[in-house]
Short mmCIF file of C-alpha atoms in Angstrom, two decimals:
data_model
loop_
_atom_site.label_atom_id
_atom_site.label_comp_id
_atom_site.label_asym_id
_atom_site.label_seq_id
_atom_site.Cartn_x
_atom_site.Cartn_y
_atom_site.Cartn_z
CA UNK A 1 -38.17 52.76 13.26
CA UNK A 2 -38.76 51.20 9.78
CA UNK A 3 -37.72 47.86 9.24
CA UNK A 4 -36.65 46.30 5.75
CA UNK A 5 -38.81 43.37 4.98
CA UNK A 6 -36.84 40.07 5.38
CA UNK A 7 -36.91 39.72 1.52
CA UNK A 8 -35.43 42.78 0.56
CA UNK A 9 -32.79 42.41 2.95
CA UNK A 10 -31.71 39.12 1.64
CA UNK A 11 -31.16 40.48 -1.88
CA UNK A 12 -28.84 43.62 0.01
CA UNK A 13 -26.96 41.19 1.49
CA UNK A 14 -27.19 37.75 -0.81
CA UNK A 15 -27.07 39.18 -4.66
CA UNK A 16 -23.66 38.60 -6.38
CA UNK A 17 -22.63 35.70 -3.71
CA UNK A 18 -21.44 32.43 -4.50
CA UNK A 19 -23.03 29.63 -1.53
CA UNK A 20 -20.78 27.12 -1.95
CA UNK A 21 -22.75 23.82 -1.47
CA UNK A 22 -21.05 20.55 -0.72
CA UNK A 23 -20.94 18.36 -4.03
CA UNK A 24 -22.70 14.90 -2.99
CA UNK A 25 -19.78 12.03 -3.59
CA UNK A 26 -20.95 8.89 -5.55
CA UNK A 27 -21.64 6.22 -3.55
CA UNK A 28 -24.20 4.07 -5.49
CA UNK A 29 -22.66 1.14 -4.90
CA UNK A 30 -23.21 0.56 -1.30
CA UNK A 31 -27.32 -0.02 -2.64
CA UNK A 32 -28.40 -3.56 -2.56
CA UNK A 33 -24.98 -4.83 -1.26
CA UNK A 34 -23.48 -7.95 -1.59
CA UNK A 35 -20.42 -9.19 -2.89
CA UNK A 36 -19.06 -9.86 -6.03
CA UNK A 37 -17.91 -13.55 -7.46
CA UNK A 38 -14.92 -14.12 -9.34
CA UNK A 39 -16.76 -13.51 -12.67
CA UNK A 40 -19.03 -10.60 -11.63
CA UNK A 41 -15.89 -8.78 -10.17
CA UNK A 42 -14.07 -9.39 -13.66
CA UNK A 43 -16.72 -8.33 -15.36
CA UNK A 44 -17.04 -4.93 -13.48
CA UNK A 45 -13.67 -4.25 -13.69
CA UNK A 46 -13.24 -4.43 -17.33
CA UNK A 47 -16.83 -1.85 -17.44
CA UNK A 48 -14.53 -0.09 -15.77
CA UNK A 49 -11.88 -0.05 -17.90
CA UNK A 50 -13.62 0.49 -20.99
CA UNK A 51 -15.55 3.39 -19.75
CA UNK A 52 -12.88 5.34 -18.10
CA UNK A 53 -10.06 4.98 -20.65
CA UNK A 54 -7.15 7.16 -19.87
CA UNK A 55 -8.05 7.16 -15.71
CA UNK A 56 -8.03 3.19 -15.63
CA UNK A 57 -6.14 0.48 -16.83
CA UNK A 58 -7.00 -3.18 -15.66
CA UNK A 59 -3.71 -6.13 -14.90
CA UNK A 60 -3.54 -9.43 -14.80
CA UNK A 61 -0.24 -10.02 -12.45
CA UNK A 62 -0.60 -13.83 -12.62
CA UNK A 63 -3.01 -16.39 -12.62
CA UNK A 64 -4.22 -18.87 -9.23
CA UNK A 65 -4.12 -22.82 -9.27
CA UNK A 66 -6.78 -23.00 -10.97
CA UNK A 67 -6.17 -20.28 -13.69
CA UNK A 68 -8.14 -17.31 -12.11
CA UNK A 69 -6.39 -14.13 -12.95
CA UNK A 70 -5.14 -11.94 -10.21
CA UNK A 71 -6.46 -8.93 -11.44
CA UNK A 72 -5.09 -5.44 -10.32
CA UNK A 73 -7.17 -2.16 -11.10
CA UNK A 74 -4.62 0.61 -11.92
CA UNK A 75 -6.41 4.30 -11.35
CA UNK A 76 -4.71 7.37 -12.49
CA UNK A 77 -5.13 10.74 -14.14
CA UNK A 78 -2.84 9.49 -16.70
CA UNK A 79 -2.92 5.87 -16.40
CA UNK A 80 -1.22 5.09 -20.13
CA UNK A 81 2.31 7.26 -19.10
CA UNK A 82 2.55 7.91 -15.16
CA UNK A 83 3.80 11.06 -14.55
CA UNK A 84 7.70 11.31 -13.98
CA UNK A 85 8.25 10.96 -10.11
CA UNK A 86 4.44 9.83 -9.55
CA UNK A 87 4.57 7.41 -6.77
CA UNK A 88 3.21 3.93 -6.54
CA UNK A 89 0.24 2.86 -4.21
CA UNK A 90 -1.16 -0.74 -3.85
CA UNK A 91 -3.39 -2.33 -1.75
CA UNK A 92 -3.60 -6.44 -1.97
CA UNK A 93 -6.98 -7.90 -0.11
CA UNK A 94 -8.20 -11.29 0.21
CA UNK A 95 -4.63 -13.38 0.54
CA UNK A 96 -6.75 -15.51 3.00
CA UNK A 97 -9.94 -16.16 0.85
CA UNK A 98 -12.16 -16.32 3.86
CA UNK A 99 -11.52 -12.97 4.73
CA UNK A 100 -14.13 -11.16 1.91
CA UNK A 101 -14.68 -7.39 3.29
CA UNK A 102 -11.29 -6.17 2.10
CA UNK A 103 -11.83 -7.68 -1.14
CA UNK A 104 -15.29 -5.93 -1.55
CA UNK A 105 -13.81 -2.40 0.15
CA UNK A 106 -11.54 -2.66 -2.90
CA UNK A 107 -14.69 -2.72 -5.32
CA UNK A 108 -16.44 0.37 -3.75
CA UNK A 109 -12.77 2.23 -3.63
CA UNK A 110 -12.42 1.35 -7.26
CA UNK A 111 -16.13 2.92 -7.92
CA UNK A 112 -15.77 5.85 -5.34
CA UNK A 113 -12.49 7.21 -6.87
CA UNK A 114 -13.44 7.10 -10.62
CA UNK A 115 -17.03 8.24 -10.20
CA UNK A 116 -15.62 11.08 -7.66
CA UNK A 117 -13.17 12.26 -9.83
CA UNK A 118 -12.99 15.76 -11.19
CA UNK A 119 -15.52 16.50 -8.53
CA UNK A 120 -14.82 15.89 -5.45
CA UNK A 121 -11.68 18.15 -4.72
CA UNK A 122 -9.19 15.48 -2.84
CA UNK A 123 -9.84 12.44 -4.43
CA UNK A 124 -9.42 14.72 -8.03
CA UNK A 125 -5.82 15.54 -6.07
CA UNK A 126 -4.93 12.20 -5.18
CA UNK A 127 -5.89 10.66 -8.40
CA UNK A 128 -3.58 13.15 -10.25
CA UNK A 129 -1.06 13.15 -7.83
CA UNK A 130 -0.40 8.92 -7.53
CA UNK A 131 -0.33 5.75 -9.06
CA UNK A 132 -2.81 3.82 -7.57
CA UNK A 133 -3.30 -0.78 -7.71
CA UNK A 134 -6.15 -2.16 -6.12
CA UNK A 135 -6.12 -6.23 -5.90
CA UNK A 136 -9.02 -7.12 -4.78
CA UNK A 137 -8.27 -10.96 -4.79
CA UNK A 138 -4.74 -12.57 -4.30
CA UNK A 139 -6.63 -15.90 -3.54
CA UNK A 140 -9.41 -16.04 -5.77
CA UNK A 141 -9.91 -19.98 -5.85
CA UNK A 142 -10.04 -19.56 -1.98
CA UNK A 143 -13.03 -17.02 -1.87
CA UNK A 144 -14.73 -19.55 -4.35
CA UNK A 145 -14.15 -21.87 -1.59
CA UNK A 146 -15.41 -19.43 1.46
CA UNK A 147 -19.16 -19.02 2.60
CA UNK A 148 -20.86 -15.54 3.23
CA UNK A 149 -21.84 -15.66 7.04
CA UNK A 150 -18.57 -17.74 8.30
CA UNK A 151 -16.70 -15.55 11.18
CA UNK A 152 -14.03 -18.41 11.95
CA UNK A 153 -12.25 -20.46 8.96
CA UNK A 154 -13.45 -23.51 7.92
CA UNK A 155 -12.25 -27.13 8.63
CA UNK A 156 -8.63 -27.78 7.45
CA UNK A 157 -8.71 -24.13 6.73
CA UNK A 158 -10.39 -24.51 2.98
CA UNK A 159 -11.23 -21.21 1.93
CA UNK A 160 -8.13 -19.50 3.88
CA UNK A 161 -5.53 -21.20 1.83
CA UNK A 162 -4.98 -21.52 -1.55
CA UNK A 163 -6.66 -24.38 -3.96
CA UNK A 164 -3.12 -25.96 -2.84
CA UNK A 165 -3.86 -26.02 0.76
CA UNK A 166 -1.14 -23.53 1.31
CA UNK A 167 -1.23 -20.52 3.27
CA UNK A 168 -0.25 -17.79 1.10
CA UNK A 169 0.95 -15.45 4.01
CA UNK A 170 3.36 -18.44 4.99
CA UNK A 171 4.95 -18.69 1.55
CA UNK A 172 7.12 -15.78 0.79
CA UNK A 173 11.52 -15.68 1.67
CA UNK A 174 11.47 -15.13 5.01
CA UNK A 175 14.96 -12.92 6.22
CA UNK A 176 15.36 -15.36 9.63
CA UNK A 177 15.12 -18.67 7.54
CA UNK A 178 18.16 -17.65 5.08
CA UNK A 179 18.08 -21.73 3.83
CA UNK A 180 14.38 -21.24 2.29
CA UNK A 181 14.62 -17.16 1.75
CA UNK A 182 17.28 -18.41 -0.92
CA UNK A 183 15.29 -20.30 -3.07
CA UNK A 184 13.14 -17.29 -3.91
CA UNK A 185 10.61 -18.71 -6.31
CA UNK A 186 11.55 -22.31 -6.06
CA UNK A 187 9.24 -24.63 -4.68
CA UNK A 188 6.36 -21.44 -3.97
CA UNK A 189 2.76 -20.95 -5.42
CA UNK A 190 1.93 -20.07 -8.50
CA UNK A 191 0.02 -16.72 -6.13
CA UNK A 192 3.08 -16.17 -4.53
CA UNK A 193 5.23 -15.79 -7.64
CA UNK A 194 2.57 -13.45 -9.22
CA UNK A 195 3.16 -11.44 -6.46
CA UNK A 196 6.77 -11.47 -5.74
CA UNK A 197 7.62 -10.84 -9.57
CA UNK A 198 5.08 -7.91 -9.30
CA UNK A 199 6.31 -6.72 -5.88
CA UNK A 200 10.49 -6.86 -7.40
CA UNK A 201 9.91 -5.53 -10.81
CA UNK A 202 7.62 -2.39 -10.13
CA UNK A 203 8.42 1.08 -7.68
CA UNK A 204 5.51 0.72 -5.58
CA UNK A 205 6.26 3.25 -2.61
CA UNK A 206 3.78 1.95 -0.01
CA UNK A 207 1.41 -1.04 0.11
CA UNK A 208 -1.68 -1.78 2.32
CA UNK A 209 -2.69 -5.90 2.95
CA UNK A 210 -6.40 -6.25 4.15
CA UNK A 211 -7.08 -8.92 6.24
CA UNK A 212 -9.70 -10.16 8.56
CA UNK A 213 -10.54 -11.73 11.89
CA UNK A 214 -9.53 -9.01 14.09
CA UNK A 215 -9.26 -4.93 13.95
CA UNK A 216 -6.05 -3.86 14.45
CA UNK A 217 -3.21 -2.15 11.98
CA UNK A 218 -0.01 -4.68 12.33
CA UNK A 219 3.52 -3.31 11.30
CA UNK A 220 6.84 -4.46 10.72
CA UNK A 221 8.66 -7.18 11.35
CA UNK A 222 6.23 -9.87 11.33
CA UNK A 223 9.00 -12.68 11.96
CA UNK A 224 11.56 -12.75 14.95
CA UNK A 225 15.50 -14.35 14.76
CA UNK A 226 14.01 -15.30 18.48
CA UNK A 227 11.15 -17.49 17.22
CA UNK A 228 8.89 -17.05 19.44
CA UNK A 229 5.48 -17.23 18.93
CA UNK A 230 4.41 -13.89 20.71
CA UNK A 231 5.25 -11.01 22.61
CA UNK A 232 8.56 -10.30 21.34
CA UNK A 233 9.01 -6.82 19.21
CA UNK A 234 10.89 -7.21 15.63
CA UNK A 235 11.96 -3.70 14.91
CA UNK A 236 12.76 -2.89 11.40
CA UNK A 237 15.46 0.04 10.71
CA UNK A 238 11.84 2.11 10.01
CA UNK A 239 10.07 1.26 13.00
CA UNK A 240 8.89 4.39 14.25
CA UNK A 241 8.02 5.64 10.46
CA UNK A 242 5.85 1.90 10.51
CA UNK A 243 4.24 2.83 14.04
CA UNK A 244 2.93 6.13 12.32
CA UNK A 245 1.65 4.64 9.21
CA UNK A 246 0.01 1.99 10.90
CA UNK A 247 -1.76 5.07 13.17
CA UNK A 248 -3.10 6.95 10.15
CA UNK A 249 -4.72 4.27 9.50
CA UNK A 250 -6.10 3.03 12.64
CA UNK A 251 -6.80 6.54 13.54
CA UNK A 252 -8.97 7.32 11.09
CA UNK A 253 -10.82 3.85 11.18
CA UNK A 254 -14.17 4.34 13.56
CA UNK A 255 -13.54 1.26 15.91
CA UNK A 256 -9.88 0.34 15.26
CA UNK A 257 -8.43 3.41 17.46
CA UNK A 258 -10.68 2.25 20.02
CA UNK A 259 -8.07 -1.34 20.24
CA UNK A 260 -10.89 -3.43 21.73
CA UNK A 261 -13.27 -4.07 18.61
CA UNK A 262 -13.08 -7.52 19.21
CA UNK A 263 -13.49 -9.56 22.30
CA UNK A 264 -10.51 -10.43 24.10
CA UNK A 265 -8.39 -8.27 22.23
CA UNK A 266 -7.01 -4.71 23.28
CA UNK A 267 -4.37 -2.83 20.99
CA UNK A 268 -2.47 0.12 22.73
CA UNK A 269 -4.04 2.64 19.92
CA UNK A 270 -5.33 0.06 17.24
CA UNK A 271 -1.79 -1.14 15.90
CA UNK A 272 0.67 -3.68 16.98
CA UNK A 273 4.32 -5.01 15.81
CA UNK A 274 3.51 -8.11 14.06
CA UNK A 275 5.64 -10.26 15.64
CA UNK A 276 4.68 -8.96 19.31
CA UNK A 277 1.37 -10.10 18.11
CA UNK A 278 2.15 -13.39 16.62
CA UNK A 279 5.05 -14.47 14.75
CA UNK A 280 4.16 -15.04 10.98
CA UNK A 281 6.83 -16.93 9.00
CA UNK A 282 7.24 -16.14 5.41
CA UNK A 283 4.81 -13.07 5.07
CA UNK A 284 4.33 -10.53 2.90
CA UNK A 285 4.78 -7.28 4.80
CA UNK A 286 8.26 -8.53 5.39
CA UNK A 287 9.26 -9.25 2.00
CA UNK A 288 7.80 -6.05 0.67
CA UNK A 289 9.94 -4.44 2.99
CA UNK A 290 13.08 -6.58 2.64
CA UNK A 291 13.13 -7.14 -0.84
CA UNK A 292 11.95 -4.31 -2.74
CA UNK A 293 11.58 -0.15 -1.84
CA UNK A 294 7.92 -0.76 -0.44
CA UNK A 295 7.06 -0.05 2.83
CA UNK A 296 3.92 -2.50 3.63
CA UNK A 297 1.51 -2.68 6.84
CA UNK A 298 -1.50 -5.20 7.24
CA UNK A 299 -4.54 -4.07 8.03
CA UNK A 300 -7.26 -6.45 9.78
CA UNK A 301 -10.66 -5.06 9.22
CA UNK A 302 -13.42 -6.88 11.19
CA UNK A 303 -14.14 -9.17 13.76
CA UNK A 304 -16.04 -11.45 11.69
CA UNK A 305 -14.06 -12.68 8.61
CA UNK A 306 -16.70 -13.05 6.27
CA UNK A 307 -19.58 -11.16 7.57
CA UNK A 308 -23.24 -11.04 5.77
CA UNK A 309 -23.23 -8.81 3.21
CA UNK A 310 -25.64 -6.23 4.59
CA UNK A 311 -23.03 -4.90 6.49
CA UNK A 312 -20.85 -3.48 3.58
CA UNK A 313 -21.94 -0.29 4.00
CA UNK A 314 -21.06 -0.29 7.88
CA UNK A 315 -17.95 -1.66 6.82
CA UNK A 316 -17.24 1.29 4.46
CA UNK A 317 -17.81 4.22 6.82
CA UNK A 318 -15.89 2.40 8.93
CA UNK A 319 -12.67 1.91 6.74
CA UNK A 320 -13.75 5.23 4.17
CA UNK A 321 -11.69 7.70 5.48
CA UNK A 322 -9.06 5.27 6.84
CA UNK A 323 -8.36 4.06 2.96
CA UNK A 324 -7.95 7.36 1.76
CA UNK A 325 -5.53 8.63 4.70
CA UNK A 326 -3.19 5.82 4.32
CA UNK A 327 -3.17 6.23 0.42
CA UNK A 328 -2.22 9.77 1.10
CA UNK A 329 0.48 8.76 3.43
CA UNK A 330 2.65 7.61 0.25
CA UNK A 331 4.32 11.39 -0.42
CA UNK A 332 5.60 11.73 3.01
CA UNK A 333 9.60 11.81 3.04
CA UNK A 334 11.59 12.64 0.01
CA UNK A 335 11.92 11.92 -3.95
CA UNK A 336 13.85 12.76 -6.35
CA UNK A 337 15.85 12.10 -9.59
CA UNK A 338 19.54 10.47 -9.37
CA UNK A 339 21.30 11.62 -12.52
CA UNK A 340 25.08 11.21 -14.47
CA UNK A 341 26.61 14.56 -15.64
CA UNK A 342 24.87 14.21 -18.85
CA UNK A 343 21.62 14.11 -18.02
CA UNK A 344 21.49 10.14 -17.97
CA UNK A 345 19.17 8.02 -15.71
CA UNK A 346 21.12 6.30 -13.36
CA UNK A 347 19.54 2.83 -12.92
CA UNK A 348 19.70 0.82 -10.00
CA UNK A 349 21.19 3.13 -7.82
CA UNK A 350 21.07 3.37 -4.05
CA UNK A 351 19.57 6.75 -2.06
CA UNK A 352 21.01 6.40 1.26
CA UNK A 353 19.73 7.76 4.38
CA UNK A 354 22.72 7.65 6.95
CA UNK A 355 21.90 6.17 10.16
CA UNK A 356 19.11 4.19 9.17
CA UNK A 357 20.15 0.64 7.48
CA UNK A 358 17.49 0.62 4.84
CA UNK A 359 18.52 1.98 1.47
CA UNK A 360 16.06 2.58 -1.82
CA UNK A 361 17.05 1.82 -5.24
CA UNK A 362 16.41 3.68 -8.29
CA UNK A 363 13.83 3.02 -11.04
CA UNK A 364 14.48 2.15 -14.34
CA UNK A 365 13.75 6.19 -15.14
CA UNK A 366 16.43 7.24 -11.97
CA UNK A 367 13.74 8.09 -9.68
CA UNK A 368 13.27 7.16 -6.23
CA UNK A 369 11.24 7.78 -3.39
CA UNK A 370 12.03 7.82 0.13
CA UNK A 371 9.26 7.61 3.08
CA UNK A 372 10.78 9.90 5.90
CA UNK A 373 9.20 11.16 9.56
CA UNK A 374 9.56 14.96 9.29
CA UNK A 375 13.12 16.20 10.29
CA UNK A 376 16.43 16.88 9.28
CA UNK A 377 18.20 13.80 7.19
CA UNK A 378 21.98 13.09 5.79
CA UNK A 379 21.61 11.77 2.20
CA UNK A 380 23.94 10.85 -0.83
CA UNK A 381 23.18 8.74 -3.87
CA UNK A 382 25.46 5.70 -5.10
CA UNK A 383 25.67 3.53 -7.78
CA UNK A 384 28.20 0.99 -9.60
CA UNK A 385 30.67 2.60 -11.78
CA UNK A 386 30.10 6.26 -10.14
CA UNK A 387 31.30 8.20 -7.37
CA UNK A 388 29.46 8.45 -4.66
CA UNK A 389 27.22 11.98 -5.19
CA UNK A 390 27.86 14.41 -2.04
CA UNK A 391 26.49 14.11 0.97
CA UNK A 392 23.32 16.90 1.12
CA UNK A 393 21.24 18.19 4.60
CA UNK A 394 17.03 17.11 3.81
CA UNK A 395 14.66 18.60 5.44
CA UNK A 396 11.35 16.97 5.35
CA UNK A 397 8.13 18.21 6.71
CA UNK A 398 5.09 17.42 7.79
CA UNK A 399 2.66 16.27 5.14
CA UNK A 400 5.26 17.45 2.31
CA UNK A 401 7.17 16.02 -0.10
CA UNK A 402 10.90 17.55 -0.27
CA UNK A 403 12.16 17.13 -4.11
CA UNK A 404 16.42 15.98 -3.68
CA UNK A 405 17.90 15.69 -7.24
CA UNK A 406 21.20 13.94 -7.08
CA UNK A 407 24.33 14.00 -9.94
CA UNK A 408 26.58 10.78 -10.19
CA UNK A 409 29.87 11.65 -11.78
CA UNK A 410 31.68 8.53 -13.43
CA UNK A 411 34.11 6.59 -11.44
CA UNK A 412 37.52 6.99 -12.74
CA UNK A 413 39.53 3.89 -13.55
CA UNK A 414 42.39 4.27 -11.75
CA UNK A 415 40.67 4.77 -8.83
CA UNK A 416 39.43 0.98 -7.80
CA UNK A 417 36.50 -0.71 -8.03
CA UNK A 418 33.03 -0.42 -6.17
CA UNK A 419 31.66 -3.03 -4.05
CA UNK A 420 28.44 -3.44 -2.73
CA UNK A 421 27.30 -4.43 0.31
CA UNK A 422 23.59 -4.05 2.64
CA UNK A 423 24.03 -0.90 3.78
CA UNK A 424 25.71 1.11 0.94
CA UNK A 425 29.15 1.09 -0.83
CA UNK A 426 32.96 1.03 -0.26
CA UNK A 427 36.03 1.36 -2.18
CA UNK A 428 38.46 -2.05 -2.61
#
């Protein structure tokens, strides 16, 4: 029998196909690791800037104690005029300034998405696709005062808190102290403002806080009307749509799903309510949730809250595919476009979902967004001086984003007036 030499046969069976071959994502900056200072970090981010005009734009939000900017990296395919119905994503690291590796995981996110983009396929679709923040700091004066190498926080916690010696997760309105969650911005720091203003007066859709010290992914509520200080769940209206985003992201991290990174510490699955855990007073994730459309979960990343700097890299893989899941989480549910008769935005506007007491508001250009579980969903739109819109059966499925347009018609005079209250409208 004659047999076709080996070479032959590859060019029968190889000639006039494509081998697709893997393209290599950037990762440079996990060489020579260490992390960045206040001034190194600003300087890198405005390189960035400069060099990638059009994908990113760099924020200051506010400025610490002692006049540090709090600088946000905005990344987008069209970073100068986001897309109509482009939802928001932040993530805010390093509240407590002792706790460094989310603050340097939002340096090599930065890097990895710009460099990767328009090459590597997903993070080309996410970039085009959402509206990315990155704070890498909310406490920079704090991480000035931190050492490299310190698992636990220092003496009178310098380095955790603020140059004020206030805890910054302690300082926000707090829904179960109504005497302090009234004064809003009185009496808070100047951190705490920054981000309140910034949380209030921009769509964000969903928010991740990095934290340190442990390895778990901690949901909503943080804080308890019982007041105790553990071991009592405070479930939000979206509890089980908070139990799955805190999963993606403690499924995809490489020890959190595991619940027992730490010693003495096991997590059914890597997440816990917050306030089963430990009641926090005055956090973030709360107010997020309370006081603006953003759905916010905190995510502590390691042990060790300021570990040596050689173990970045670890730290990376570790949280890599994690940071990009839970970014991608932020077009589950439904969005849309609320809308008068004539075309009109209609501002500041409730999307209700009926049955769950948690209603969005519309954006200055009428668009909200609403994180939903897949299934089957009553909706209507409202809004002061309209009619209610009708009442419309959403589907939403998994890993898709339904599109639900609604039309406000304009309330006729002789009808009444519209009054507001926390869990839609009414006629008086």
């Amino acid at each position: 029998m004659y047999l076709l030499p080996i070479i032959p046969l590859c060019v029968i069976f190889c000639v006039g196909t494509t081998l697709s071959t893997p393209v290599p994502e950037y990762e440079k900056f996990l060489e020579n690791p260490r992390y960045l200072n206040y001034d190194e970090l600003t300087n890198l981010f405005r390189k960035l800037e400069t060099e990638n005009t059009g994908l990113v734009k760099l924020h200051t939000i506010g400025r610490s104690v002692k006049n540090r900017e709090l600088w946000a990296l905005e990344i987008n395919s069209n970073v100068n005029n986001r897309t109509l119905l482009t939802p928001m994503f932040k993530y805010v690291a390093n509240m407590h300034g002792d706790e460094a590796i989310g603050r340097q995981l939002m340096v090599y996110l930065a890097e990895y998405l710009i460099y990767n983009y328009g090459k590597v396929e997903r993070v080309t679709r996410l970039m085009n696709t959402t509206d990315i923040f990155l704070m890498p700091s909310m406490n920079p004066d704090g991480f000035e005062n931190s050492e490299e190498g310190q698992c636990e926080s220092k003496d009178r916690y310098v380095g955790r808190e603020n140059e004020n010696h206030v805890d910054l997760n302690r300082d926000f309105p707090d829904q179960f102290e109504p005497q302090r969650a009234g004064t809003l911005l009185s009496g808070r720091q100047p951190e705490t403002i920054a981000l309140m203003t910034w949380i209030i007066s921009r769509p964000f859709v969903l928010s991740g806080n990095l934290h340190g010290g442990a390895v778990v992914a901690s949901y909503p509520f943080d804080d308890t009307s019982a007041h105790r200080t553990c071991c009592v769940e405070s479930r939000s209206p979206d509890h089980d749509l908070f139990k799955k985003l805190a999963l993606t992201y403690a499924e995809n991290h490489q020890l959190m799903k595991k619940g027992d990174a730490c010693s003495n510490e096991n997590f059914d699955k890597g997440i816990t309510n917050g306030a089963y855990w430990y009641e926090v007073k005055g956090g973030m994730q709360d107010f997020n949730y309370i006081h603006s459309n953003c759905f916010e979960v905190t995510f502590e990343l390691s042990c060790c809250k300021f570990p040596f700097a050689k173990e970045l890299p670890q730290e990376w893989k570790n949280n890599k595919e994690a940071l990009l899941s839970f970014m991608e989480a932020v077009h589950w549910g439904v969005k849309g476009l609320v809308r008068t008769e004539g075309g009109d935005a209609v501002l500041d506007g409730d999307v209700v979902v009926v049955g769950l007491g948690h209603n969005v508001t519309t954006s200055n250009r009428g668009e909200y967004w609403r994180m939903l579980l897949p299934g089957k969903y009553e909706m209507y739109a409202v809004a002061y001086g309209f009619l209610p819109s009708e009442r419309v059966t959403v589907v939403v499925e998994e890993g898709k984003t339904t599109i639900q347009n609604f039309t406000l018609k304009h309330e006729p005079v002789e009808q009444g007036k519209q009054t507001k209250k926390a869990d839609g409208w009414y006629w008086s």
